[in-house]
Coordinates of N, CA and C in Angstrom, one line a residue:
X93 N -14.0 10.9 17.5 CA -12.6 11.1 17.9 C -12.1 10.0 18.8
X94 N -13.1 9.4 19.6 CA -12.7 8.3 20.4 C -12.2 7.1 19.6
X95 N -12.7 6.9 18.5 CA -12.3 5.7 17.7 C -10.8 5.9 17.3
X96 N -10.4 7.1 17.0 CA -9.0 7.3 16.6 C -8.1 7.1 17.9
X97 N -8.5 7.5 19.0 CA -7.8 7.2 20.2 C -7.6 5.7 20.5
X98 N -8.7 5.0 20.3 CA -8.6 3.5 20.5 C -7.7 2.9 19.4
X99 N -7.8 3.4 18.2 CA -6.9 2.9 17.1 C -5.5 3.2 17.4
X100 N -5.2 4.4 18.0 CA -3.8 4.7 18.4 C -3.3 3.8 19.4
X101 N -4.1 3.4 20.4 CA -3.7 2.5 21.4 C -3.4 1.1 20.8
X102 N -4.3 0.7 19.9 CA -4.1 -0.6 19.2 C -2.8 -0.6 18.4
X103 N -2.5 0.5 17.7 CA -1.3 0.6 16.9 C 0.0 0.5 17.8
X104 N 0.0 1.3 18.9 CA 1.2 1.3 19.8 C 1.4 -0.1 20.4
X105 N 0.3 -0.7 20.8 CA 0.4 -2.0 21.5 C 0.8 -3.1 20.5
X106 N 0.4 -3.0 19.3 CA 0.8 -4.0 18.2 C 2.2 -3.8 17.9
X107 N 2.7 -2.6 17.8 CA 4.1 -2.3 17.5 C 5.0 -2.9 18.6
X108 N 4.6 -2.6 19.9 CA 5.4 -3.1 21.0 C 5.4 -4.7 21.0
X109 N 4.2 -5.3 20.7 CA 4.1 -6.7 20.7 C 5.0 -7.3 19.6
X110 N 4.9 -6.7 18.4 CA 5.7 -7.3 17.3 C 7.2 -7.1 17.5
X111 N 7.7 -6.0 18.0 CA 9.1 -5.9 18.4 C 9.5 -6.9 19.4
X112 N 8.6 -7.1 20.4 CA 8.8 -8.1 21.5 C 8.9 -9.5 20.9
X113 N 8.2 -9.8 19.8 CA 8.2 -11.1 19.2 C 9.6 -11.5 18.8
X114 N 10.3 -10.5 18.2 CA 11.7 -10.8 17.9 C 12.6 -10.9 19.1
X115 N 12.4 -9.9 20.1 CA 13.2 -9.9 21.3 C 13.0 -11.1 22.2
X116 N 11.8 -11.8 22.1 CA 11.5 -12.9 23.0 C 12.3 -14.1 22.6
X117 N 13.0 -14.1 21.5 CA 13.8 -15.2 21.0 C 13.0 -16.6 21.2
X118 N 11.9 -16.7 20.5 CA 11.0 -17.9 20.5 C 10.5 -18.2 21.9
X119 N 10.1 -17.1 22.6 CA 9.6 -17.3 23.9 C 10.6 -17.8 25.0
X120 N 11.8 -17.6 24.7 CA 12.8 -18.1 25.7 C 13.3 -16.9 26.7
X121 N 12.8 -15.7 26.4 CA 13.1 -14.6 27.3 C 11.8 -14.1 27.9
X122 N 11.7 -14.1 29.2 CA 10.5 -13.8 29.9 C 9.8 -12.5 29.7
X123 N 10.6 -11.4 29.9 CA 9.9 -10.1 29.8 C 9.4 -9.8 28.4
X124 N 10.2 -10.0 27.3 CA 9.7 -9.7 26.0 C 8.5 -10.6 25.7
X125 N 8.5 -11.9 26.2 CA 7.4 -12.8 26.0 C 6.1 -12.3 26.6
X126 N 6.2 -11.7 27.8 CA 5.0 -11.1 28.5 C 4.5 -9.9 27.8
X127 N 5.5 -9.0 27.3 CA 5.1 -7.8 26.6 C 4.4 -8.2 25.3
X128 N 4.9 -9.3 24.6 CA 4.3 -9.8 23.4 C 2.8 -10.2 23.6
X129 N 2.6 -11.0 24.6 CA 1.2 -11.5 24.8 C 0.3 -10.4 25.3
X130 N 0.7 -9.6 26.2 CA -0.1 -8.5 26.7 C -0.3 -7.5 25.6
X131 N 0.7 -7.2 24.8 CA 0.6 -6.2 23.7 C -0.4 -6.6 22.7
X132 N -0.4 -7.9 22.3 CA -1.4 -8.3 21.3 C -2.8 -8.3 21.9
X133 N -3.0 -8.7 23.2 CA -4.3 -8.7 23.8 C -4.8 -7.2 23.8
X134 N -4.0 -6.3 24.2 CA -4.4 -4.9 24.3 C -4.7 -4.4 22.9
X135 N -3.9 -4.8 21.9 CA -4.0 -4.3 20.5 C -5.4 -4.7 20.0
X136 N -5.7 -6.0 20.1 CA -7.0 -6.5 19.5 C -8.2 -5.9 20.3
X137 N -8.0 -5.8 21.6 CA -9.1 -5.2 22.4 C -9.4 -3.8 22.0
X138 N -8.3 -3.0 21.9 CA -8.4 -1.6 21.5 C -9.0 -1.5 20.1
X139 N -8.5 -2.3 19.2 CA -9.1 -2.3 17.8 C -10.6 -2.6 17.8
X140 N -11.0 -3.5 18.6 CA -12.4 -3.8 18.7 C -13.2 -2.6 19.2
X141 N -12.6 -1.9 20.2 CA -13.3 -0.7 20.7 C -13.4 0.4 19.6
X142 N -12.3 0.5 18.8 CA -12.4 1.5 17.7 C -13.5 1.1 16.7
X143 N -13.7 -0.1 16.4 CA -14.7 -0.6 15.6 C -16.1 -0.3 16.2
X144 N -16.2 -0.6 17.5 CA -17.5 -0.3 18.2 C -17.8 1.2 18.2
X145 N -16.8 2.0 18.2 CA -17.0 3.5 18.2 C -17.4 4.0 16.9
X146 N -17.4 3.1 15.8 CA -17.9 3.6 14.6 C -16.9 3.6 13.4
X147 N -15.7 3.2 13.6 CA -14.7 3.1 12.5 C -15.0 2.0 11.6
X148 N -14.9 2.2 10.3 CA -15.2 1.1 9.4 C -14.0 0.1 9.4
X149 N -14.3 -1.1 9.3 CA -13.3 -2.2 9.5 C -12.2 -2.1 8.5
X150 N -12.5 -1.8 7.3 CA -11.5 -1.8 6.2 C -10.5 -0.6 6.5
X151 N -11.0 0.5 6.8 CA -10.2 1.6 7.1 C -9.4 1.4 8.4
X152 N -10.0 0.9 9.4 CA -9.3 0.6 10.7 C -8.2 -0.4 10.5
X153 N -8.4 -1.5 9.8 CA -7.4 -2.5 9.6 C -6.3 -2.0 8.7
X154 N -6.7 -1.2 7.7 CA -5.6 -0.6 6.8 C -4.7 0.3 7.6
X155 N -5.2 1.2 8.3 CA -4.4 2.1 9.1 C -3.6 1.4 10.1
X156 N -4.2 0.4 10.9 CA -3.5 -0.3 11.9 C -2.4 -1.1 11.3
X157 N -2.6 -1.8 10.3 CA -1.6 -2.7 9.7 C -0.5 -1.8 9.0
X158 N -0.9 -0.8 8.3 CA 0.1 0.0 7.5 C 1.1 0.7 8.5
X159 N 0.5 1.4 9.5 CA 1.3 2.1 10.4 C 2.2 1.1 11.2
X160 N 1.6 0.0 11.5 CA 2.4 -1.0 12.2 C 3.6 -1.5 11.4
X161 N 3.3 -1.8 10.1 CA 4.4 -2.3 9.2 C 5.5 -1.2 9.1
X162 N 5.1 0.0 8.9 CA 6.0 1.1 8.7 C 6.9 1.3 9.9
X163 N 6.3 1.4 11.1 CA 7.0 1.6 12.3 C 7.9 0.4 12.6
X164 N 7.4 -0.8 12.5 CA 8.3 -2.0 12.8 C 9.4 -2.1 11.9
X165 N 9.2 -1.8 10.6 CA 10.3 -1.8 9.6 C 11.4 -0.8 10.0
X166 N 11.0 0.4 10.3 CA 11.9 1.5 10.7 C 12.6 1.2 12.0
X167 N 11.9 0.7 13.0 CA 12.5 0.3 14.3 C 13.5 -0.8 14.0
X168 N 13.1 -1.8 13.2 CA 14.0 -2.9 12.9 C 15.3 -2.4 12.3
X169 N 15.2 -1.5 11.4 CA 16.4 -0.9 10.7 C 17.3 -0.1 11.6
X170 N 16.6 0.7 12.5 CA 17.4 1.6 13.3 C 18.0 0.9 14.6
X171 N 17.2 0.0 15.1 CA 17.7 -0.6 16.4 C 18.0 -2.1 16.5
X172 N 17.5 -2.8 15.5 CA 17.7 -4.3 15.5 C 18.6 -4.8 14.4
X173 N 19.2 -3.9 13.7 CA 20.2 -4.3 12.7 C 19.6 -4.9 11.5
X174 N 18.4 -4.7 11.2 CA 17.8 -5.2 10.0 C 18.0 -4.2 8.8
X175 N 17.9 -4.7 7.6 CA 18.2 -3.9 6.4 C 17.0 -3.0 6.0
X176 N 17.4 -1.9 5.4 CA 16.4 -1.0 4.8 C 17.1 -0.3 3.6
X177 N 16.5 -0.4 2.4 CA 17.1 0.2 1.3 C 16.0 1.1 0.6
X178 N 16.4 1.8 -0.5 CA 15.4 2.7 -1.1 C 14.2 1.9 -1.7
X179 N 14.4 0.7 -2.2 CA 13.2 0.0 -2.7 C 12.2 -0.3 -1.5
X180 N 12.8 -0.7 -0.4 CA 11.9 -1.0 0.8 C 11.2 0.2 1.3
X181 N 12.0 1.3 1.3 CA 11.4 2.6 1.8 C 10.3 3.0 0.8
X182 N 10.5 2.8 -0.5 CA 9.5 3.2 -1.5 C 8.2 2.3 -1.3
X183 N 8.4 1.0 -0.9 CA 7.3 0.2 -0.6 C 6.5 0.7 0.6
X184 N 7.2 1.1 1.6 CA 6.5 1.7 2.8 C 5.7 2.9 2.4
X185 N 6.3 3.8 1.5 CA 5.6 5.0 1.1 C 4.3 4.6 0.3
X186 N 4.4 3.5 -0.5 CA 3.2 3.1 -1.3 C 2.1 2.5 -0.3
X187 N 2.5 1.8 0.7 CA 1.6 1.2 1.6 C 0.8 2.4 2.3
X188 N 1.6 3.4 2.8 CA 1.0 4.5 3.5 C 0.1 5.3 2.6
X189 N 0.5 5.5 1.3 CA -0.3 6.2 0.3 C -1.6 5.4 0.1
X190 N -1.6 4.1 0.0 CA -2.8 3.3 -0.2 C -3.8 3.5 1.0
X191 N -3.2 3.6 2.2 CA -4.1 3.8 3.4 C -4.7 5.2 3.3
X192 N -3.9 6.2 2.9 CA -4.5 7.6 2.8 C -5.6 7.6 1.8
X193 N -5.4 6.9 0.7 CA -6.5 6.8 -0.3 C -7.7 6.1 0.2
X194 N -7.6 5.1 1.0 CA -8.7 4.4 1.6 C -9.5 5.4 2.5
X195 N -8.7 6.1 3.3 CA -9.3 7.1 4.2 C -10.0 8.2 3.5
X196 N -9.4 8.7 2.4 CA -10.0 9.8 1.6 C -11.3 9.2 0.9
X197 N -11.2 8.0 0.4 CA -12.4 7.4 -0.2 C -13.5 7.2 0.8
X198 N -13.2 6.9 2.0 CA -14.2 6.7 3.0 C -15.0 8.0 3.3
X199 N -14.2 9.1 3.2 CA -14.8 10.4 3.5 C -15.8 10.9 2.5
X200 N -15.8 10.3 1.3 CA -16.8 10.7 0.3 C -18.1 10.2 0.5

């Protein structure tokens, strides 16, 4: 269970860092730039702890990246004025479905 906690920290940190990447405006805004750097440091550190706790790297990276992509896309559409249409939403569903299949395959 510890590995999922570390993975959750990695995901939240990566999402915060990625959103801050846009908000930093090419590192010209101080606070988002700091959140970006700290967020990615925390994300990779927490991901390494999840791997050390026993999570398989393929599953960890699939979950980390898919959840990050989905949340960043939704946050971008809701709060940053970026587009989202049915085709894009369908792509996100396929990404998440692929991750679920990886996790189910790992359980066998």
